[in-house]
Short mmCIF file of C-alpha atoms and ligand atoms in Angstrom, two decimals:
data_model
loop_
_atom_site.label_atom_id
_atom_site.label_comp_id
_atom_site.label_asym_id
_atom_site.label_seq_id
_atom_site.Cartn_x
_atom_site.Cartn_y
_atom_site.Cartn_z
CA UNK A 1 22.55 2.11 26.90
CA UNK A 2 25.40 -0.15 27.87
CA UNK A 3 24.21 -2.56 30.35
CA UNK A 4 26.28 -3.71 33.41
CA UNK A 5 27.26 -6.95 33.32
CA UNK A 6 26.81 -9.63 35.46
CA UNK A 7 28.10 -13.47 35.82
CA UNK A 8 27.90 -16.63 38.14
CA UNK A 9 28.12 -19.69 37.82
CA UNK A 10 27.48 -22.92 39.50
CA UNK A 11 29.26 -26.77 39.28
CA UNK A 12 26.64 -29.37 38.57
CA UNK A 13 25.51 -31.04 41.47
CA UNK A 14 22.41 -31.87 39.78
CA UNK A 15 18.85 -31.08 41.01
CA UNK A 16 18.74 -28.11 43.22
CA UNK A 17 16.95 -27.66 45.92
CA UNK A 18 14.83 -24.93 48.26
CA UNK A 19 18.31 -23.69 49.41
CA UNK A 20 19.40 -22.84 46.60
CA UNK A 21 16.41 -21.39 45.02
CA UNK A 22 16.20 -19.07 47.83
CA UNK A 23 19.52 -18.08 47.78
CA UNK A 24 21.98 -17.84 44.23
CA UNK A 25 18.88 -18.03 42.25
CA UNK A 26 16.43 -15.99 43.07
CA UNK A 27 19.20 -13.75 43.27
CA UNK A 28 20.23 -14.79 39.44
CA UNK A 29 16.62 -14.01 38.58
CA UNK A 30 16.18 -10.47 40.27
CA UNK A 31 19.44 -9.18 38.50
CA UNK A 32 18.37 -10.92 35.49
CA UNK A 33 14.51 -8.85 35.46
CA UNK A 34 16.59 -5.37 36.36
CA UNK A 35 17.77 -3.70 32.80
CA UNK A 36 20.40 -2.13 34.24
CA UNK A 37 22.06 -5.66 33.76
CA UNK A 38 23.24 -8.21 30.96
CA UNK A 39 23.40 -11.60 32.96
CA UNK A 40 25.90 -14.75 32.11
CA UNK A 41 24.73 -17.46 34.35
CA UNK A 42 27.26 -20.49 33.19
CA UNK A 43 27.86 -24.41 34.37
CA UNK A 44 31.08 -24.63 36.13
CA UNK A 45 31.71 -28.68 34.90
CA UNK A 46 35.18 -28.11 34.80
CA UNK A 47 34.92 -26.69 38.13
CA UNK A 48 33.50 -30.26 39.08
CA UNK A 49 36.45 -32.13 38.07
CA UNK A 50 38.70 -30.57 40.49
CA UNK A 51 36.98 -32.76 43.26
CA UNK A 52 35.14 -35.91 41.33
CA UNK A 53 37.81 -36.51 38.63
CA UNK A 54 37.70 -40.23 39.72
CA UNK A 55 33.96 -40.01 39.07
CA UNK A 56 32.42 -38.47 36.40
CA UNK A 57 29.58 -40.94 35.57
CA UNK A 58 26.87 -38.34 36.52
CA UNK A 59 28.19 -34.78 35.27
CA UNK A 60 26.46 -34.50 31.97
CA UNK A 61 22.98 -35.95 33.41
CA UNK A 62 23.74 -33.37 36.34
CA UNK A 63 24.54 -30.40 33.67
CA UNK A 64 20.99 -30.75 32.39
CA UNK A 65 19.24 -31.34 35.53
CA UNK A 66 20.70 -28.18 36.64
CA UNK A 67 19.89 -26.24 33.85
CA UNK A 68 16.30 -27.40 33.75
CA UNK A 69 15.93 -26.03 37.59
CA UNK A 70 16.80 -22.87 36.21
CA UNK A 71 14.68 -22.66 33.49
CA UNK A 72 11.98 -23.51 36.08
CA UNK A 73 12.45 -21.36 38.78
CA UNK A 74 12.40 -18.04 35.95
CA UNK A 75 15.51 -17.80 34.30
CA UNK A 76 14.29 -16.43 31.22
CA UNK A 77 17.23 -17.67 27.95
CA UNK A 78 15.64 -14.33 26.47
CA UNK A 79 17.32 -12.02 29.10
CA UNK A 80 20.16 -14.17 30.55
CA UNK A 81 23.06 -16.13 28.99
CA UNK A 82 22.94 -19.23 29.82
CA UNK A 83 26.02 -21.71 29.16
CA UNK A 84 28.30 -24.66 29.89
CA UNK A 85 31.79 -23.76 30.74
CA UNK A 86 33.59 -26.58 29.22
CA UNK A 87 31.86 -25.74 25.85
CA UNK A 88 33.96 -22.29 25.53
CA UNK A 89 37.90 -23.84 24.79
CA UNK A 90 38.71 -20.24 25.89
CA UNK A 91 38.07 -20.28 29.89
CA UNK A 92 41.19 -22.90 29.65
CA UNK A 93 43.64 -20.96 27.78
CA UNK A 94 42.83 -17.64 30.28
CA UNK A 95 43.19 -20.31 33.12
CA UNK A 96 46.57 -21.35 31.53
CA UNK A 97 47.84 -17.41 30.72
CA UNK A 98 46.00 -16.57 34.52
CA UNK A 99 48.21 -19.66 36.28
CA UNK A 100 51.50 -18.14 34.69
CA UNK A 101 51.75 -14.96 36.99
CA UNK A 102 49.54 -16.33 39.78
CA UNK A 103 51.52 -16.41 43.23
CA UNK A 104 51.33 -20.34 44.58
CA UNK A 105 50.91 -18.71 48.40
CA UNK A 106 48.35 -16.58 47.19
CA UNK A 107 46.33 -20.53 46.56
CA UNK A 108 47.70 -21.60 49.33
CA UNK A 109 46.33 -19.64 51.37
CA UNK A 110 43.30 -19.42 50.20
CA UNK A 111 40.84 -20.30 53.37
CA UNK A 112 38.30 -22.40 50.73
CA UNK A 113 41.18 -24.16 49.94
CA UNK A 114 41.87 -25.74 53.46
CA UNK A 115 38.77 -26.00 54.52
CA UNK A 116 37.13 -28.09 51.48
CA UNK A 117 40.63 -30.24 51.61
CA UNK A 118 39.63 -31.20 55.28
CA UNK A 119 36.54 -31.87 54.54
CA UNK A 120 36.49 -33.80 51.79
CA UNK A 121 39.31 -35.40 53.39
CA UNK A 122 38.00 -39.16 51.99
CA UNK A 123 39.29 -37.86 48.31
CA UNK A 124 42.70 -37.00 47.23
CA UNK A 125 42.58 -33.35 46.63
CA UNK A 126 46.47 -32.99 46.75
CA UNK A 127 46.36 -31.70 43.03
CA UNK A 128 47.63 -29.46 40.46
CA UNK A 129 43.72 -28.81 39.35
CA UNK A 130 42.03 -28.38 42.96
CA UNK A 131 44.49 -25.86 43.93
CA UNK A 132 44.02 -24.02 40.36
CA UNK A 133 40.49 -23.84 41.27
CA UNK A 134 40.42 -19.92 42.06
CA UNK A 135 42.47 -19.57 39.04
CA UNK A 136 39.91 -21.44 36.68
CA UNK A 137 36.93 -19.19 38.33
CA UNK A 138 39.03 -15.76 38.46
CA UNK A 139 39.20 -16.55 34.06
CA UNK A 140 35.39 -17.37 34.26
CA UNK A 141 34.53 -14.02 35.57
CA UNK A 142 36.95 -11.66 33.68
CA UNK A 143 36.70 -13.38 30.29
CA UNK A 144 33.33 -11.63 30.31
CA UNK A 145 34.60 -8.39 32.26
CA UNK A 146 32.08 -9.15 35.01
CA UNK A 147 30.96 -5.97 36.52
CA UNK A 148 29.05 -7.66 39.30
CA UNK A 149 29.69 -11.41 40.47
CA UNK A 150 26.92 -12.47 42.94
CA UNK A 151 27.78 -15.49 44.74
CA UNK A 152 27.07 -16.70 48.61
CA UNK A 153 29.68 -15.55 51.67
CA UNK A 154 31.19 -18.90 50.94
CA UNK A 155 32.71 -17.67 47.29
CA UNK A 156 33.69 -14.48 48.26
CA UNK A 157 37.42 -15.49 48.95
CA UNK A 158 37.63 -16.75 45.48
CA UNK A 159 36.30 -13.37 43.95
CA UNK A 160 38.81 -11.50 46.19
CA UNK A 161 41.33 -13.56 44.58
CA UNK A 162 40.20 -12.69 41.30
CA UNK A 163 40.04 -9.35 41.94
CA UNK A 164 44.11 -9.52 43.06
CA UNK A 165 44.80 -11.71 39.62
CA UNK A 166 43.19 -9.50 37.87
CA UNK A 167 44.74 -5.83 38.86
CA UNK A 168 48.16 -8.28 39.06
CA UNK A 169 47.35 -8.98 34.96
CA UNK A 170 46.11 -5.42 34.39
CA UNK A 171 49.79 -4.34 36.03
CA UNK A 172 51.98 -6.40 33.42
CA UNK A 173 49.89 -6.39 30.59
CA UNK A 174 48.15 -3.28 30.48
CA UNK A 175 44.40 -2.38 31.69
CA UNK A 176 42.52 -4.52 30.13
CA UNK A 177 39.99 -5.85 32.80
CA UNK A 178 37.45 -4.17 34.74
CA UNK A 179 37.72 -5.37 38.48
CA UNK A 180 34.42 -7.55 39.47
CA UNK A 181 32.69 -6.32 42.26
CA UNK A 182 31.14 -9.56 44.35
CA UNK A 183 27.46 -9.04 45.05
CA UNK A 184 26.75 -10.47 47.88
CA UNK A 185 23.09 -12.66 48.50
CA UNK A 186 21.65 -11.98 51.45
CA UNK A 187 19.98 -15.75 51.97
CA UNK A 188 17.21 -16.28 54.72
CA UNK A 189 18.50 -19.54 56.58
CA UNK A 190 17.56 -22.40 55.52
CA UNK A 191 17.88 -25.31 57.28
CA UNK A 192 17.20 -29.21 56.07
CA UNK A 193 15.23 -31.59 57.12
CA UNK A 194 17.37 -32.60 59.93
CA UNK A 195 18.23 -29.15 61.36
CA UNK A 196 21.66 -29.32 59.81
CA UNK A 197 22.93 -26.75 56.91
CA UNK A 198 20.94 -28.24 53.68
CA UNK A 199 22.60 -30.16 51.73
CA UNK A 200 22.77 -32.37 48.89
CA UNK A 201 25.88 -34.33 50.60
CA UNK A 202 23.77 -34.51 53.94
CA UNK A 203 20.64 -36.02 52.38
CA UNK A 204 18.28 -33.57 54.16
CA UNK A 205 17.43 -31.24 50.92
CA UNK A 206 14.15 -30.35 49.64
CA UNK A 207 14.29 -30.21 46.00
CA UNK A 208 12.64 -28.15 43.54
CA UNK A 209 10.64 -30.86 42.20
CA UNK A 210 9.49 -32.68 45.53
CA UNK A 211 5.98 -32.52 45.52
CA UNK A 212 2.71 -34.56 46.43
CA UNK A 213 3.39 -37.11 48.72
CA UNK A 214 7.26 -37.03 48.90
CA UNK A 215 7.03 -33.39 49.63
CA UNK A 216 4.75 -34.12 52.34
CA UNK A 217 6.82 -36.59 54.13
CA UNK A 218 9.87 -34.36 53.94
CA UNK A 219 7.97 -31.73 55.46
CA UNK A 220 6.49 -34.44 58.13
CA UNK A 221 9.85 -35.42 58.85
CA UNK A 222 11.33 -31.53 59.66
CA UNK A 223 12.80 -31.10 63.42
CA UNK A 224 11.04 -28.22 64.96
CA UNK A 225 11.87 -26.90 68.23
CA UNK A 226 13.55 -29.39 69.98
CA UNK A 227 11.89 -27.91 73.53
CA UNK A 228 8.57 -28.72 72.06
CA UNK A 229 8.33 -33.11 72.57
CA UNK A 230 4.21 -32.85 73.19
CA UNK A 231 1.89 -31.28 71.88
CA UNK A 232 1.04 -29.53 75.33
CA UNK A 233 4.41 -28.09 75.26
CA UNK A 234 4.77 -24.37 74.20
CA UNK A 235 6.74 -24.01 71.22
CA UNK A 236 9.28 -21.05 70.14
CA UNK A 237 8.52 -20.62 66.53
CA UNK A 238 11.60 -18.07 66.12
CA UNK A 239 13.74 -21.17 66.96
CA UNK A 240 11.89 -23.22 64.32
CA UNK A 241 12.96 -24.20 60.89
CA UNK A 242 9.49 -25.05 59.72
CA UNK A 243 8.02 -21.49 60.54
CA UNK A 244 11.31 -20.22 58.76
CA UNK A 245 9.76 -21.37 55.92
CA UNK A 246 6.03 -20.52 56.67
CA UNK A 247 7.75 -17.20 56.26
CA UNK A 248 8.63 -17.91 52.53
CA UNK A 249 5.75 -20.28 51.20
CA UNK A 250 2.60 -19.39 53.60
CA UNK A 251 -0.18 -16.56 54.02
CA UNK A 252 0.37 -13.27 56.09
CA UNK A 253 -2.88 -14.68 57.65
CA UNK A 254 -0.80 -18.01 59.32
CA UNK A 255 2.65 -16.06 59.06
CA UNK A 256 0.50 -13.72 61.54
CA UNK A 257 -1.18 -16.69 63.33
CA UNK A 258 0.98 -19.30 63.88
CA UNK A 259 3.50 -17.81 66.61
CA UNK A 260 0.88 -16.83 69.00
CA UNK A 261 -0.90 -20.28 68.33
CA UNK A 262 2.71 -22.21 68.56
CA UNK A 263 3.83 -20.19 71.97
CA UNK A 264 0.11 -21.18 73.64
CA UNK A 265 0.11 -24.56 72.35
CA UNK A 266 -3.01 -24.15 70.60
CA UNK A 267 -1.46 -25.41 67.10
CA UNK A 268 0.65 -29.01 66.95
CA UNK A 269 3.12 -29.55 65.02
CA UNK A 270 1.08 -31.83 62.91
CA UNK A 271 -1.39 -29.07 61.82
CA UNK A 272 1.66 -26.96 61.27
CA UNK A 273 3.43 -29.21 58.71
CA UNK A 274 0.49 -29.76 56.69
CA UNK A 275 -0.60 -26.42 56.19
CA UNK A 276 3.29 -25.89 55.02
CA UNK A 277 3.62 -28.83 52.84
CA UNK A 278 0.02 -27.73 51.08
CA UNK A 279 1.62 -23.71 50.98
CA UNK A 280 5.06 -25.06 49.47
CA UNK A 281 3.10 -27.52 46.93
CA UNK A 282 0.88 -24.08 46.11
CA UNK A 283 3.81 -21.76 46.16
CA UNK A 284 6.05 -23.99 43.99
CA UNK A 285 3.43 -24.86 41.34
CA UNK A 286 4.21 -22.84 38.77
CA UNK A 287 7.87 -23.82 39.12
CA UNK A 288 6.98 -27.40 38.82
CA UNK A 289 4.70 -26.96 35.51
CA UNK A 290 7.66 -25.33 33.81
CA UNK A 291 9.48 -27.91 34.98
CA UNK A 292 7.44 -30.96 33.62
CA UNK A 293 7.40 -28.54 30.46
CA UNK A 294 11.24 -28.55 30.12
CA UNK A 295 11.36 -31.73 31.01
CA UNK A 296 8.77 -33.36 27.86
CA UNK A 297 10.81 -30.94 25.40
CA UNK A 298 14.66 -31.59 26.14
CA UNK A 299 14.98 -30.14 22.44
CA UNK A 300 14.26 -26.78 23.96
CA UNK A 301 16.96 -27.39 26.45
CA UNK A 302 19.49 -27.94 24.55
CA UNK A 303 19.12 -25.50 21.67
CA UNK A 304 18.59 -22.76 24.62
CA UNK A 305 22.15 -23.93 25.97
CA UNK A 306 23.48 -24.13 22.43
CA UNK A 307 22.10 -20.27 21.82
CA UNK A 308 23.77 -19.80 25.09
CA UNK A 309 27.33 -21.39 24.41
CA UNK A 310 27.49 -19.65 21.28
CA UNK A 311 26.80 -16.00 22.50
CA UNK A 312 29.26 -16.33 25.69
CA UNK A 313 31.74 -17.71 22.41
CA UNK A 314 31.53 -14.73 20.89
CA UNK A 315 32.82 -12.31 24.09
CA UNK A 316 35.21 -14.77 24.94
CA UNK A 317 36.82 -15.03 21.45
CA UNK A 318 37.30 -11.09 21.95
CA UNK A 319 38.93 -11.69 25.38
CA UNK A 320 41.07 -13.93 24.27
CA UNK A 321 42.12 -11.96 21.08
CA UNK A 322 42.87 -8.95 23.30
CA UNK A 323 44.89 -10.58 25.63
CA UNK A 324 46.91 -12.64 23.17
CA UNK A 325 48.06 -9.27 21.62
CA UNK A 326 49.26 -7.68 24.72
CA UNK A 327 50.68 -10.97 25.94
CA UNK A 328 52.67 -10.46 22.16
CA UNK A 329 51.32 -14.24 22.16
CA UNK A 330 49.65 -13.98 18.87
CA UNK A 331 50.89 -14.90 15.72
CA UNK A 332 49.55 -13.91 12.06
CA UNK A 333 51.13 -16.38 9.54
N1 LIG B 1 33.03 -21.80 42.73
C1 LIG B 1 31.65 -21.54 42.50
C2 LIG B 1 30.81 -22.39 43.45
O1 LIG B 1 31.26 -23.43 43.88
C3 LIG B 1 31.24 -21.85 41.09
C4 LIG B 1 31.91 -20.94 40.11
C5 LIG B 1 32.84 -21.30 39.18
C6 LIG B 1 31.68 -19.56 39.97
N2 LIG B 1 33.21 -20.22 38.45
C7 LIG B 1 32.52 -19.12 38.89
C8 LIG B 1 30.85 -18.63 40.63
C9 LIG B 1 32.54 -17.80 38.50
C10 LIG B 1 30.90 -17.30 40.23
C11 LIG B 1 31.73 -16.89 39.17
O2 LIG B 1 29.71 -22.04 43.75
FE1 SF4 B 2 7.47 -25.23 64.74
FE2 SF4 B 2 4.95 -25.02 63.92
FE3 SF4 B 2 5.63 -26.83 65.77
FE4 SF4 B 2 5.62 -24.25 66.38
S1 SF4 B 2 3.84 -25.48 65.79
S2 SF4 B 2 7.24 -25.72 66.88
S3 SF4 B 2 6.30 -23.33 64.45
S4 SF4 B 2 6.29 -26.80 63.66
#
């Protein structure tokens, strides 16, 4: 049977946290258990250096980190691919052959593009590299000739792009890449700490490995419905990012009990947060021993990257061999 492939990939921003477990990864992880599917799950570091050039101190450390979160949370090296981008000379030379019959307005006017140039408006993004970006990710996905790319709403302009570079390559070269598909995660909203999008920039992220006492006090610390200041006041768990993740983490028993209890005022917020902290502490427990595992045999780690790095090395070196010959840009001396 010839399995479907799939590929994603992520920059390393280090330890991950309940957003993103809940949404790319347990994603990663159901495609990854379905045999219809061969999944590629790579680290984008290159893809990090088109924003924190000036400041790479904490890329390999974050590279690991990452890849240890997801070993824990289930992906299994036995059924997925998993590799460092930067490792694979290959994703560079498609990025260089890709950039040659890429349209500039097609990056300029590429939404992701403005928006993260706004935002990160503190850093000189005004480069040849950050405006490559969609370029570097478009010869990510079809060096493996991706079937299926699932990635967040947020990434789907860049797989549209890659979709247009690569029927634009297919045109002048000859057919030689599938077109990905994006597969879109449907992610229940998550919100951190503070009510604001979670994020590791915003400093209101539950991580994968909070847990005991640190976990508690994030959980302490969660806004709740802003209506509700006393405990006498009624509460509206729909509008409540704590019973958002009751949902995920807690019993059908208090999934079931907590509204009416919340809307009568018969439950405080207190009582609330500490059954949740004690349901994401139970919930995330087998995710945290396979994390401390990991963690005392880094040896593991890295020969499951190295295993990883060398099979994605071994489709990419076909790629590349393919497209060199109908680019006529090989030569046998
Ligand atoms: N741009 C993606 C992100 O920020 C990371 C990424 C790089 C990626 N290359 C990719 C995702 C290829 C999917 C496929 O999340
Ligand atoms: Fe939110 Fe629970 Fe408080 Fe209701 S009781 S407002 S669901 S924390």
């Amino acid at each position: 049977m010839i399995r479907k492939r799939i590929l994603s990939g992520m920059r390393p921003t280090g330890k991950l946290h309940l957003g993103n477990l809940h949404g790319a990864l347990s994603n990663w992880i159901a495609l990854q258990n379905c045999d219809d599917y061969e999944c590629y799950y790579f680290v984008a570091d290159w893809h990090a250096l088109t924003s924190d050039y000036a400041n790479t101190s904490e890329i390999r450390a974050n590279t690991i980190d990452m890849v240890i979160d997801w070993l824990a949370a289930g992906l299994d090296p036995n059924k997925s691919t998993l590799f460092i981008q930067s490792t694979i000379k290959e994703h560079a030379e498609l990025f260089l052959l890709l950039s040659m019959i890429t349209p500039l307005a097609w990056l300029e006017r590429n939404p992701t593009y403005k928006e993260v140039k706004e935002e990160l408006s503190q850093k000189d993004l005004s480069t040849f590299g950050f405006l490559g970006y969609p370029v570097l990710q478009a010869a990510d996905i079809i060096m493996y000739k991706a079937f299926g790319v699932p990635v967040g709403v947020d990434q789907l302009p860049h797989v549209e792009l890659t979709r247009e570079i690569a029927r634009r390559f297919n045109f002048l070269y000859g057919e030689i890449f599938p077109i990905p598909e994006p597969l879109l995660t449907e992610v229940p909203k998550l919100l951190g700490i503070d009510g604001r999008k979670m994020s590791k920039s915003y400093d209101n992220s539950i991580f994968m490995s909070d847990r005991g006492d640190a976990l508690k006090q994030k959980v302490a610390a969660m806004f709740t419905d802003p209506q509700r200041q006393r405990k006498s006041d009624p509460g509206r768990p729909e509008l409540c990012n704590v019973f958002t993740f009751h949902q995920l983490y807690s019993s059908s028993k208090d999934v079931a009990e907590i509204p009416p209890a919340c809307r009568a005022a018969s439950i405080g917020c207190t009582e609330c947060k500490r059954r949740l902290a004690a349901a994401v502490e139970g919930g995330m427990r087998p995710i945290h021993e396979r994390r401390d595992y990991y963690l005392a045999h880094p040896e593991e780690v890295r020969a499951i990257i190295a295993d990883g790095n060398r099979r994605a090395a071994g489709i990419a070196r076909t790629t590349l061999a393919e497209v060199r010959e109908a680019l006529k840009i090989s030569h046998e001396l």
